[in-house]
Coordinates of C-alpha atoms in Angstrom, one line a residue:
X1 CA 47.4 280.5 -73.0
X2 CA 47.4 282.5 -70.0
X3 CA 50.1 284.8 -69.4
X4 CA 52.4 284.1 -66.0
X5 CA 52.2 287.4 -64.4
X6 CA 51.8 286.1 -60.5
X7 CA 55.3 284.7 -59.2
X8 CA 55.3 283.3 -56.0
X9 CA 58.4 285.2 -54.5
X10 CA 56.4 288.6 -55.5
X11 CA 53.3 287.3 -54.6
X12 CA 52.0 290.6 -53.0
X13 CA 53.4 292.8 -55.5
X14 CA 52.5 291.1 -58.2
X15 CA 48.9 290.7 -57.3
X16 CA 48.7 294.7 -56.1
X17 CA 49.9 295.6 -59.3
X18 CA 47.9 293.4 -61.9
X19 CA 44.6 294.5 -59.3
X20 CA 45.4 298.4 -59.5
X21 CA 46.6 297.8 -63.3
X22 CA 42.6 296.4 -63.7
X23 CA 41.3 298.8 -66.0
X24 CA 43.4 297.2 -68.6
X25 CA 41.3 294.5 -67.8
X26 CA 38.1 295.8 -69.0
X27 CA 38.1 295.0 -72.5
X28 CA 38.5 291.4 -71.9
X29 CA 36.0 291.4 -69.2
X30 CA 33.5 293.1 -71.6
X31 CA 34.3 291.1 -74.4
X32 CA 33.3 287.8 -72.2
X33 CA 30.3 289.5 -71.1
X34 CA 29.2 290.0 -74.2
X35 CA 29.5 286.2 -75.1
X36 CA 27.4 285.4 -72.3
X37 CA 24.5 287.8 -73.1
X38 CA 24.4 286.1 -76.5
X39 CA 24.1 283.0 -75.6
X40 CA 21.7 284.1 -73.0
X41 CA 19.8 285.4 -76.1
X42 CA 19.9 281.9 -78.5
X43 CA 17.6 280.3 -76.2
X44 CA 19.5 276.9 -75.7
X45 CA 20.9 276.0 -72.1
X46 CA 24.2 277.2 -70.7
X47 CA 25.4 275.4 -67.4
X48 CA 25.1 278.0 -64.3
X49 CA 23.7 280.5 -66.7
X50 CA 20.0 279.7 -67.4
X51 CA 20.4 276.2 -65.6
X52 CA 20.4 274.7 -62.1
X53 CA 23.8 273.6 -60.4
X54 CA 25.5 270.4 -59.9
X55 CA 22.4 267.8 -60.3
X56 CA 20.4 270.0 -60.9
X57 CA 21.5 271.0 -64.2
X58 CA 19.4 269.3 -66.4
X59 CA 16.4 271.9 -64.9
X60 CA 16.1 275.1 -67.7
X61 CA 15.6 278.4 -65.3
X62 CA 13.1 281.0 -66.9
X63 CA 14.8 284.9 -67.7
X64 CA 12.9 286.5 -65.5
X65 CA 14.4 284.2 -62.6
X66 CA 18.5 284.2 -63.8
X67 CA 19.4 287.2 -61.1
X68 CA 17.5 285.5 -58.2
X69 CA 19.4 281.8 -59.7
X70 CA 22.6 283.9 -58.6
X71 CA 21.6 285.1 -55.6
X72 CA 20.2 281.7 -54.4
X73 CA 23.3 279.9 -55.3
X74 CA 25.2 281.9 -53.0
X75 CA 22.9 282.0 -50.4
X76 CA 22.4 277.6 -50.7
X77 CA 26.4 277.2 -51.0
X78 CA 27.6 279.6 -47.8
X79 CA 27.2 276.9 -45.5
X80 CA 30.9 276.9 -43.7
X81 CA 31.3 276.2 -40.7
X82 CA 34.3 276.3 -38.1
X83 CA 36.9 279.3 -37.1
X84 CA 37.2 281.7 -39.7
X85 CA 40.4 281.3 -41.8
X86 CA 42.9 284.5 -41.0
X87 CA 42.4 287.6 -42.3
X88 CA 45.9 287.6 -44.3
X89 CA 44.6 284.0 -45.9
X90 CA 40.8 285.6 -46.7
X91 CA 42.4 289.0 -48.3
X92 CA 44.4 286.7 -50.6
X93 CA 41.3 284.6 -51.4
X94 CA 39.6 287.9 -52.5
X95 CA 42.5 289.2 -54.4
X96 CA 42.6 286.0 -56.1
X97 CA 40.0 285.5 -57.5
X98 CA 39.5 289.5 -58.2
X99 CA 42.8 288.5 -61.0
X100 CA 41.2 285.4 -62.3
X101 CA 38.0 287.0 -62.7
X102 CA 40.1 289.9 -64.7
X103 CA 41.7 287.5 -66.6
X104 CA 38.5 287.5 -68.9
X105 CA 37.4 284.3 -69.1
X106 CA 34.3 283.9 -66.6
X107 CA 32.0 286.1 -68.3
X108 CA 31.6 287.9 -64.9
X109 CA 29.5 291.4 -64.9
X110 CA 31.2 294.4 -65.1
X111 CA 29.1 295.7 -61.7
X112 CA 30.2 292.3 -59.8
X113 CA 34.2 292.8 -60.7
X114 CA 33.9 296.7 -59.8
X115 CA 32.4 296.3 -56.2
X116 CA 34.7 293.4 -55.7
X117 CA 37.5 295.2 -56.8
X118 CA 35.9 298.1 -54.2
X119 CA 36.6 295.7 -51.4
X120 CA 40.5 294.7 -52.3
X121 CA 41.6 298.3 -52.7
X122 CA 39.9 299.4 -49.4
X123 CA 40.9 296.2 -47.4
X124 CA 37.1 295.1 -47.3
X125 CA 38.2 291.5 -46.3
X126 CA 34.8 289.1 -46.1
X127 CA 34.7 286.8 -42.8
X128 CA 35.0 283.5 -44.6
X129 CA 34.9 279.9 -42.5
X130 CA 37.6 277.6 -42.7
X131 CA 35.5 274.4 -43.3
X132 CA 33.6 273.6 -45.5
X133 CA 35.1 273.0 -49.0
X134 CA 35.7 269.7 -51.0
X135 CA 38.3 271.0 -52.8
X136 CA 36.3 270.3 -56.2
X137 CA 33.7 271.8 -58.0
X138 CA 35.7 274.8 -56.5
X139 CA 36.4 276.1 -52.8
X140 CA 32.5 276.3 -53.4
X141 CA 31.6 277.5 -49.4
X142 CA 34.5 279.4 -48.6
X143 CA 34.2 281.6 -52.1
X144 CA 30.2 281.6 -51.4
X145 CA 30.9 283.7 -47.9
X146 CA 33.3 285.3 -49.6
X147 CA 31.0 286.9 -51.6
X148 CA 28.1 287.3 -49.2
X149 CA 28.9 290.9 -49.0
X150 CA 28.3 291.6 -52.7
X151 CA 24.7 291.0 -51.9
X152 CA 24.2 292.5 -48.3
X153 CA 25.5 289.0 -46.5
X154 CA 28.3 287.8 -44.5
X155 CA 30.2 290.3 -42.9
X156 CA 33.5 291.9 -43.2
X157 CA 37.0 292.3 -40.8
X158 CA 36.5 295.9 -39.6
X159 CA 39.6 298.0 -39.3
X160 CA 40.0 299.7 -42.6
X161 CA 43.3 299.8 -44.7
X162 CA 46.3 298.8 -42.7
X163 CA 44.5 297.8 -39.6
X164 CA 46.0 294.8 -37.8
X165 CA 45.0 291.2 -38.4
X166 CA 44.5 291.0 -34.8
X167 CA 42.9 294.2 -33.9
X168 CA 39.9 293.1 -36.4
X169 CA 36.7 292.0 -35.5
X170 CA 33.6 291.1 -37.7
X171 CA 31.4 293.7 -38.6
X172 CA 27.7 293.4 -40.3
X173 CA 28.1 293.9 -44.2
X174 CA 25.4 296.0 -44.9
X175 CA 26.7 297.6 -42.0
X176 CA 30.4 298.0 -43.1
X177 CA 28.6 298.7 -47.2
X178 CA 26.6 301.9 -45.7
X179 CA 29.7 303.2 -43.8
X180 CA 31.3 303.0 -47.6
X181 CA 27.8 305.1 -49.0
X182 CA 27.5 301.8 -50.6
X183 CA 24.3 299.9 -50.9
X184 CA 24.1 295.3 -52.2
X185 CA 24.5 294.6 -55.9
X186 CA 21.9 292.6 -58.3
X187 CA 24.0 289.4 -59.2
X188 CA 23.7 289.1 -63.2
X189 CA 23.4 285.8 -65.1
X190 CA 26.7 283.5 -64.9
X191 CA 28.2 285.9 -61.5
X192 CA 27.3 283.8 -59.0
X193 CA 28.7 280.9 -60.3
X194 CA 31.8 282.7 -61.9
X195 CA 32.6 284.1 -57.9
X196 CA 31.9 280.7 -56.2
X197 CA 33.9 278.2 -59.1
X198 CA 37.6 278.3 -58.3
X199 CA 40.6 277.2 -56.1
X200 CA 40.9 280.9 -54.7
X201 CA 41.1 278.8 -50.8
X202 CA 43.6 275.9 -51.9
X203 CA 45.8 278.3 -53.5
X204 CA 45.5 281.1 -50.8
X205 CA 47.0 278.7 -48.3
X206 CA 49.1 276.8 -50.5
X207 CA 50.5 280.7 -51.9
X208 CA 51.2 282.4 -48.6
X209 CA 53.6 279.3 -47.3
X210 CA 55.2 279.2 -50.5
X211 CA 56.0 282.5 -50.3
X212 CA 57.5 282.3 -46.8
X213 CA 59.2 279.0 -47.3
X214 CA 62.5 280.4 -49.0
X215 CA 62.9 281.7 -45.8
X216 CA 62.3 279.4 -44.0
X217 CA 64.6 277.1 -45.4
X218 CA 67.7 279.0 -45.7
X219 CA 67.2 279.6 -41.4
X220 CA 66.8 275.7 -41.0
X221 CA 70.3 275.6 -42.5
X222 CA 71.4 278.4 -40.5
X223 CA 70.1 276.9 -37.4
X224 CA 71.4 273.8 -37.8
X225 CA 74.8 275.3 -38.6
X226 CA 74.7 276.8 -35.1
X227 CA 73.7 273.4 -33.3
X228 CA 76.7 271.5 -35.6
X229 CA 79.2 273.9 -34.0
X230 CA 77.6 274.2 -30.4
X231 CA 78.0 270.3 -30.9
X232 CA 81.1 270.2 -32.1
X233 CA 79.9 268.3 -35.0
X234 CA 82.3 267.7 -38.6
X235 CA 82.2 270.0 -41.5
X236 CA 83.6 266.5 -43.8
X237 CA 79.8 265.7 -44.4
X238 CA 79.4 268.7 -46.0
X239 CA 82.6 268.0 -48.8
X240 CA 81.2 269.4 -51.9
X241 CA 82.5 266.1 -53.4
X242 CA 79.6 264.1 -51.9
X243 CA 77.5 265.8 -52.9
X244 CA 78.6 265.9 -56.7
X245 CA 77.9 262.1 -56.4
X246 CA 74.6 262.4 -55.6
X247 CA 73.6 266.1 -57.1
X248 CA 70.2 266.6 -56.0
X249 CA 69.8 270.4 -55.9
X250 CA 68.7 270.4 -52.5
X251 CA 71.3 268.4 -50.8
X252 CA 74.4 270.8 -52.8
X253 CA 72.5 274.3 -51.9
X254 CA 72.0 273.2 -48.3
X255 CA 75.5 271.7 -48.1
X256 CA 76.9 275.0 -49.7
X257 CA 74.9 276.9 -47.3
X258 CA 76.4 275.4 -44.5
X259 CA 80.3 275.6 -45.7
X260 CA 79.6 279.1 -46.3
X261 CA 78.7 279.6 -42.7
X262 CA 81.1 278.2 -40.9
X263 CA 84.1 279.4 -42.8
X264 CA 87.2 280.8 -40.4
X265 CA 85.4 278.5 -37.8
X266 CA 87.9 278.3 -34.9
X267 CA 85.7 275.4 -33.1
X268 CA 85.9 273.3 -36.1
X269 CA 89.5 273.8 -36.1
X270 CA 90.1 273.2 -32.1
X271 CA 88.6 269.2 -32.8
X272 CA 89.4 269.1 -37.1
X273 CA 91.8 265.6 -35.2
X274 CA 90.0 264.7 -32.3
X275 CA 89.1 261.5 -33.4
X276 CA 85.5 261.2 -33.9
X277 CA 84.9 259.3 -37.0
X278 CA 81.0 260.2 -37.6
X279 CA 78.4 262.6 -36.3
X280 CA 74.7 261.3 -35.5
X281 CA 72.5 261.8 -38.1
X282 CA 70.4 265.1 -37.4
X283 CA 73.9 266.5 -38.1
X284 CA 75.5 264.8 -41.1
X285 CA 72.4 264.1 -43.1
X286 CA 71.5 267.6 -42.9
X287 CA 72.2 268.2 -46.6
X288 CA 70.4 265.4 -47.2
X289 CA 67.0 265.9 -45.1
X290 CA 66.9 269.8 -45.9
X291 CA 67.6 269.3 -49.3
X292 CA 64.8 267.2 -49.9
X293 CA 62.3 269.1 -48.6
X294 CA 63.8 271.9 -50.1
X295 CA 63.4 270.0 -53.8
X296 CA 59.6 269.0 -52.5
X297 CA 58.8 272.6 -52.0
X298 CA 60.2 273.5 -54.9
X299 CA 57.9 271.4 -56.8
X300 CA 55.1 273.0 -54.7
X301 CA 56.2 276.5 -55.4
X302 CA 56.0 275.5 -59.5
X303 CA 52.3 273.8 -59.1
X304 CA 50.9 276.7 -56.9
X305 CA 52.5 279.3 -59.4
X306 CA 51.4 277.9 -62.0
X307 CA 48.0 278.0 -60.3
X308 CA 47.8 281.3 -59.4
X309 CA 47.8 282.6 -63.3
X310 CA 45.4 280.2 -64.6
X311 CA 41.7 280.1 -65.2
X312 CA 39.4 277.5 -62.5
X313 CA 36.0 278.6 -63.9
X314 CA 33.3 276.5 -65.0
X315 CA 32.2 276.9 -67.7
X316 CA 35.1 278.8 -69.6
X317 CA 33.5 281.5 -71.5
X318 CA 36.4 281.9 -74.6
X319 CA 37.9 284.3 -77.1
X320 CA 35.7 282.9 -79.4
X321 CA 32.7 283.0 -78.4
X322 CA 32.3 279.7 -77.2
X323 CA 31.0 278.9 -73.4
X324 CA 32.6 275.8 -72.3
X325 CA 32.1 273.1 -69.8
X326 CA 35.0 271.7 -68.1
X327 CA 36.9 270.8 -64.7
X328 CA 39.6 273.4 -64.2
X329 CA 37.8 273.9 -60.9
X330 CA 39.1 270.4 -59.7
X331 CA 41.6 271.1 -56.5
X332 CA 43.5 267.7 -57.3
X333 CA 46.8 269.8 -58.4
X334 CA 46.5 271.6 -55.2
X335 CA 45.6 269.0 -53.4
X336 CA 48.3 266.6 -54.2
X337 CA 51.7 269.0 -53.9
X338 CA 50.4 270.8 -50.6
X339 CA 50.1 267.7 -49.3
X340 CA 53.5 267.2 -50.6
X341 CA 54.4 270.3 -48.9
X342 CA 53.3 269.3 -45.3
X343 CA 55.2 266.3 -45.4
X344 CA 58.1 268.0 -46.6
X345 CA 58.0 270.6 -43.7
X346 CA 57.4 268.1 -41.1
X347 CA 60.6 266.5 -41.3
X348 CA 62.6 269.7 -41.5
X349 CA 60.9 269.8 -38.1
X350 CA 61.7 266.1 -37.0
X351 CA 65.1 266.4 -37.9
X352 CA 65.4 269.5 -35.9
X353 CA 63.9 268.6 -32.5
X354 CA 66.9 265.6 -32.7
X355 CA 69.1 268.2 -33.3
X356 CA 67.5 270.0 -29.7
X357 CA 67.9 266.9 -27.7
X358 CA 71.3 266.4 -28.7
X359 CA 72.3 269.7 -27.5
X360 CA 70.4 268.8 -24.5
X361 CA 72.4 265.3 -23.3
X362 CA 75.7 267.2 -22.3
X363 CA 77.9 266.1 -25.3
X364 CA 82.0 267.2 -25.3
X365 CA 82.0 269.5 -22.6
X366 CA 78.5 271.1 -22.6
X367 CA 76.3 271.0 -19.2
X368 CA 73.2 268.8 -19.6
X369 CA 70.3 271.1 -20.1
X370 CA 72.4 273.9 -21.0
X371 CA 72.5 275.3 -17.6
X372 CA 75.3 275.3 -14.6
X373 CA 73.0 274.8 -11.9
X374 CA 70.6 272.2 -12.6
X375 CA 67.8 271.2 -10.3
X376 CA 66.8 274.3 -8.9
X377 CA 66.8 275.0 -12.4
X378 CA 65.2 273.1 -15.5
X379 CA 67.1 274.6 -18.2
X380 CA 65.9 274.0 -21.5
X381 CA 64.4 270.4 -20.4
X382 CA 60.7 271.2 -21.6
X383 CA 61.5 273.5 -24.4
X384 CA 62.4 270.2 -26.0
X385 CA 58.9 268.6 -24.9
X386 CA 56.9 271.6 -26.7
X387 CA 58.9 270.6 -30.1
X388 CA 58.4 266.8 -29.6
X389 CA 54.5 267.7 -29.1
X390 CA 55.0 269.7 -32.2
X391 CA 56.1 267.2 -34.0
X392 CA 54.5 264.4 -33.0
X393 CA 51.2 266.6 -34.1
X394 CA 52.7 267.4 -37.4
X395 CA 53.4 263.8 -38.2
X396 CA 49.4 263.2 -37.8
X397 CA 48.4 266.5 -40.1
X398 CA 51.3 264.7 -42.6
X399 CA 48.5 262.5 -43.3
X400 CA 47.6 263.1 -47.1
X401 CA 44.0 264.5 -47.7
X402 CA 44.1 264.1 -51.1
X403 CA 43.8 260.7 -51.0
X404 CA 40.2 260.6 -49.7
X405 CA 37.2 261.4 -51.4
X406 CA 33.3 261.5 -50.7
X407 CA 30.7 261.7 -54.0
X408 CA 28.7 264.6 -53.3
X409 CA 26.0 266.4 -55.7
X410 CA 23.5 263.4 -55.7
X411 CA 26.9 261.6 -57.6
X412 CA 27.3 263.9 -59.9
X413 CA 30.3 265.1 -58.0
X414 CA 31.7 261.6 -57.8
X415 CA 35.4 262.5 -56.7
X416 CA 36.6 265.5 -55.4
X417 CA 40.1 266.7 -54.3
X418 CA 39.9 267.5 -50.4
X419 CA 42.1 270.2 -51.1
X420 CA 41.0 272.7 -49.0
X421 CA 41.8 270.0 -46.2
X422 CA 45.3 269.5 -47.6
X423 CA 46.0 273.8 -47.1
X424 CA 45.0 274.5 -44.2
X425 CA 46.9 271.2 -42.7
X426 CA 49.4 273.0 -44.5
X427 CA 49.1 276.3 -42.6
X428 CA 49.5 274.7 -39.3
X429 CA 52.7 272.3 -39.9
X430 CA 54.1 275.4 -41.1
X431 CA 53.7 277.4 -38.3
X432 CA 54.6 274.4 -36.3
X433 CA 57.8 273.9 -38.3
X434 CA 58.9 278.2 -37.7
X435 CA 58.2 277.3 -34.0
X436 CA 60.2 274.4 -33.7
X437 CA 63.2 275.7 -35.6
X438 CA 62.9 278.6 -33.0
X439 CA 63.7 276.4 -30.4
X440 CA 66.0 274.9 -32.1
X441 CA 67.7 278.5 -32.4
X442 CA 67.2 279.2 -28.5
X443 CA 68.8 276.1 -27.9
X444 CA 71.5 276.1 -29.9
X445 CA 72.5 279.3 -29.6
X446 CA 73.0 278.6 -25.5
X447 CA 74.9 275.9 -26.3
X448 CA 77.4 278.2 -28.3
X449 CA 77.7 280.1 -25.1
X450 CA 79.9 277.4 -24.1
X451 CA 82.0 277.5 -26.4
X452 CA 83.5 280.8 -25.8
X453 CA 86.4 281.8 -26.3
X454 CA 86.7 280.2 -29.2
X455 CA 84.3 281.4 -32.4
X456 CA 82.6 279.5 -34.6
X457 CA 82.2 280.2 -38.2
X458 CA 81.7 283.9 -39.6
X459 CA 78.0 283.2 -41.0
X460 CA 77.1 281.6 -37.3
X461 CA 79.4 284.0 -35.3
X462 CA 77.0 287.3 -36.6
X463 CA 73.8 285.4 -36.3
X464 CA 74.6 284.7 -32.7
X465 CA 75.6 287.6 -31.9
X466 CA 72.8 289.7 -32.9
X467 CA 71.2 287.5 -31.1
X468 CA 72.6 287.8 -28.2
X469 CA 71.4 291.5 -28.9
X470 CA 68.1 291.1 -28.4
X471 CA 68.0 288.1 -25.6
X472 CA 70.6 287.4 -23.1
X473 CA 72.2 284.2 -22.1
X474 CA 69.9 282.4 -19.5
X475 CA 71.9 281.7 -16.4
X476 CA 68.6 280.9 -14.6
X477 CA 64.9 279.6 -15.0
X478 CA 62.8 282.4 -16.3
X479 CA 60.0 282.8 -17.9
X480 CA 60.3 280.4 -21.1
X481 CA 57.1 281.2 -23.5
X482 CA 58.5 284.8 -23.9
X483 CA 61.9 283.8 -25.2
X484 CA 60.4 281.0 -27.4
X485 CA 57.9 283.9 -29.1
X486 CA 61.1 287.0 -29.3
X487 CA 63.0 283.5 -30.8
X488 CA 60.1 282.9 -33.2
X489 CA 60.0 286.8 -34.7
X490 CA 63.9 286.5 -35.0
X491 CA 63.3 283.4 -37.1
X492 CA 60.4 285.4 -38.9
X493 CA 62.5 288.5 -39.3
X494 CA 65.2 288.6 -42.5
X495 CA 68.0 290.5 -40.0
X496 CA 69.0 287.8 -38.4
X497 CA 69.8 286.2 -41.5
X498 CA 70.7 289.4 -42.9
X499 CA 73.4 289.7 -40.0
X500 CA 74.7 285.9 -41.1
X501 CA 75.1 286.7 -44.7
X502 CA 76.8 289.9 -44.9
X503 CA 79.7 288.0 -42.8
X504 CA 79.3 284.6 -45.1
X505 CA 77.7 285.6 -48.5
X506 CA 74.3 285.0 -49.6
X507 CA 72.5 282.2 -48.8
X508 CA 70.5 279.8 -51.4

């Protein structure tokens, strides 16, 4: 049984730690080395080890040819193609699989883990392509450019440690190895197929949301606290006693959330008997909406975790001695809750672009378009049409990948996950999703304006107004993009919500 030592909400830590903590490593990694060059030694035929790959296993490779079998395999699998995934994605792919490959398991050389663990500690990120992968047998492209470099391949993202992701451009690899007095590696038998077998892509992606989305979710409830106050919306949906009767632990954390943040509100108290009997839904089934995506993600967060401290190597090389076939490599896992995870996102997006045109139509007092003087001015009009687009496009990439499959390796690959499809769809409706909820937080936060003087709850009062510290009102047109991208690093950024929960208590 492997130990959980990656968490999720430590992901960095965690993985800097257990990678600078390797040497502890070694004796496991020898141990499994050793198994292989024994059973390199009895002669009979060991899958990836002295045999082809995929349909070709059945074909017994001769000893003198088991190096260049390695060094082919890579060279035959790096076929990606497309963009090349980010840089922050590609150095968690290579950190990845540095801890799996530590784990002890994969029989990987000694020489193969060192220079790889050369690259992680001196931020030698490989250029990896972003398509490619089946999400079965492996991430097998993306891993295969990620290891070009071992071999004098590929190239790297020049910069050196703590370089920006942006300031980066590729460099040669044998290039980038000679600045380092560094010259290619000889692959041994079994570490070619140990680098290339894993879900080190999948669970990148599927990790570096996961990690962000506890974030992410306590601002959607923020945010939407700010629109139900600028929209003079009722705090009875939120009644702890609903939610009792129907205790999903999403729908009572983001109700709680909410209650918390409007406490003291004088705008809930200004219209607590105006009359109103019920609120649209984008306001009253927030706990409802949020909360299930929050319990969706939640279920994500517990697959990818449990992910990231296991073993996707085939074949398993174990404590005793045995070397194992098997199909720990399969994405299907992955594949399955990211997908999950997409769809969940999406409608936190959905649900909050209603919320934007609601605050748009004028409702109890506020000017349409959030502006005085409309006509020479547009106000917030087409803010709104860059969050429909949004998530209009994130209703498309909600499509599940998982549930496709092509048989590839002559058949004998006969169903394989699409995984890797199903993270990086996940990358982009989560960035979507931050910018949306940005708007959402532009918007809303004009519409407050016009509320003054009354206040609105303690949590929501601080947000806005260090807010309001960093971009004024808008009393006129002006250039839009710019207040959308300072909105988005707010969102990003844990003061704002720092600012909201030292006047309302931690948020869930």
């Amino acid at each position: 049984m492997v130990e959980s030592k990656i968490r999720v909400e430590h992901l960095y830590e965690d993985l800097d730690r257990e990678i600078r903590n390797s040497e502890s490593s070694r004796s496991a990694l020898q141990k499994s080395r050793e198994v292989v060059d024994r059973a390199l030694a009895d002669g009979r035929p060991y899958y990836g080890i002295n045999t082809g790959f995929g349909a070709l296993a059945g074909k017994k490779i001769g000893a003198g040819d088991l190096s260049k079998l390695q060094t082919n395999l890579l060279l035959s699998h790096a076929v990606g193609v497309g963009p090349p995934l980010p840089f922050e994605i590609s150095r968690l792919m290579l950190k990845l699989k540095l801890y799996t490959l530590g784990l002890g398991y994969s029989g990987v050389s000694l020489q193969t883990f060192d220079r790889l663990h050369y690259f992680a500690e001196n931020d030698l990120i490989p250029v990896i392509p972003s398509r490619g992968s089946l999400g079965a047998s492996g991430d097998l492209a993306p891993l295969a450019h990620m290891s070009l470099p071992l071999i004098g391949y590929g190239e790297f993202w020049d910069g050196g440690p703590g370089a920006s992701a942006d300031r980066r451009k590729p460099v040669d690899a044998v290039k980038a190895l000679k600045d380092h007095g560094l010259e290619p590696i000889s692959l041994q038998p079994k570490d070619g197929l140990a680098l290339i077998n894993g879900t080190q892509l999948m669970s990148a992606c599927g990790a570096w949301v996961m990690e962000k989305c506890s974030h992410l979710l306590a601002m959607a409830d923020l945010v939407a606290a700010m629109s139900l106050e600028a929209l003079q919306g009722s705090i009875v949906p939120f009644d702890e006693r609903i939610h009792s009767l129907r205790p999903h632990p999403g729908q009572s954390d983001v109700a709680a959330n909410v209650r918390s943040l409007l406490k003291e509100s004088e705008i809930l108290d200004s219209h607590r008997h105006c009359g109103k009997v019920q609120d649209p839904y984008c306001l009253r089934c927030v706990p409802q909406v949020h909360g299930a995506s929050r319990d969706a993600i939640r279920h994500t967060r517990n697959v990818i975790e449990t992910e990231l401290n296991s073993v996707n190597d085939n074949p398993l090389v174990l404590e005793n001695g045995d070397i194992v076939s098997g199909g720990n490599f399969h994405g299907q896992p992955l594949a399955l809750a990211m997908d999950y995870a997409a769809i969940a996102l999406s409608e936190m997006g959905s649900i909050s672009e209603r919320r934007i045109y609601l605050l748009l139509e004028g409702h109890d007092g506020l000017p349409k378009l959030l502006m005085q003087e409309t006509g020479i001015n547009s106000g917030f009009m087409i803010p709104q049409y860059t969050a429909a687009s949004l998530v209009s496009e994130n209703k498309i990439l909600s499509h599940p990948a998982s549930v496709d499959s092509i048989p590839t390796s002559l058949g004998q690959e006969d169903h394989v996950s699409m995984g890797s499809i199903s993270g990086l769809k996940l990358l982009q409706v989560f960035e979507h999703v931050e910018t949306i909820l940005a708007i959402e937080l532009m918007t809303a936060a004009q519409a407050l304006d016009f509320r003054k003087p009354l206040k609105p709850g303690r949590g929501v009062l601080a947000a806005h107004d260090y807010l309001r510290s960093q971009i004024p009102h808008l009393e006129e047109d002006r250039y839009m993009r710019e207040e959308i991208d300072r909105g988005k690093v707010l969102l990003k950024e844990k003061k704002l919500r720092e600012h909201a929960e030292s006047a309302s208590g931690k948020l869930k």
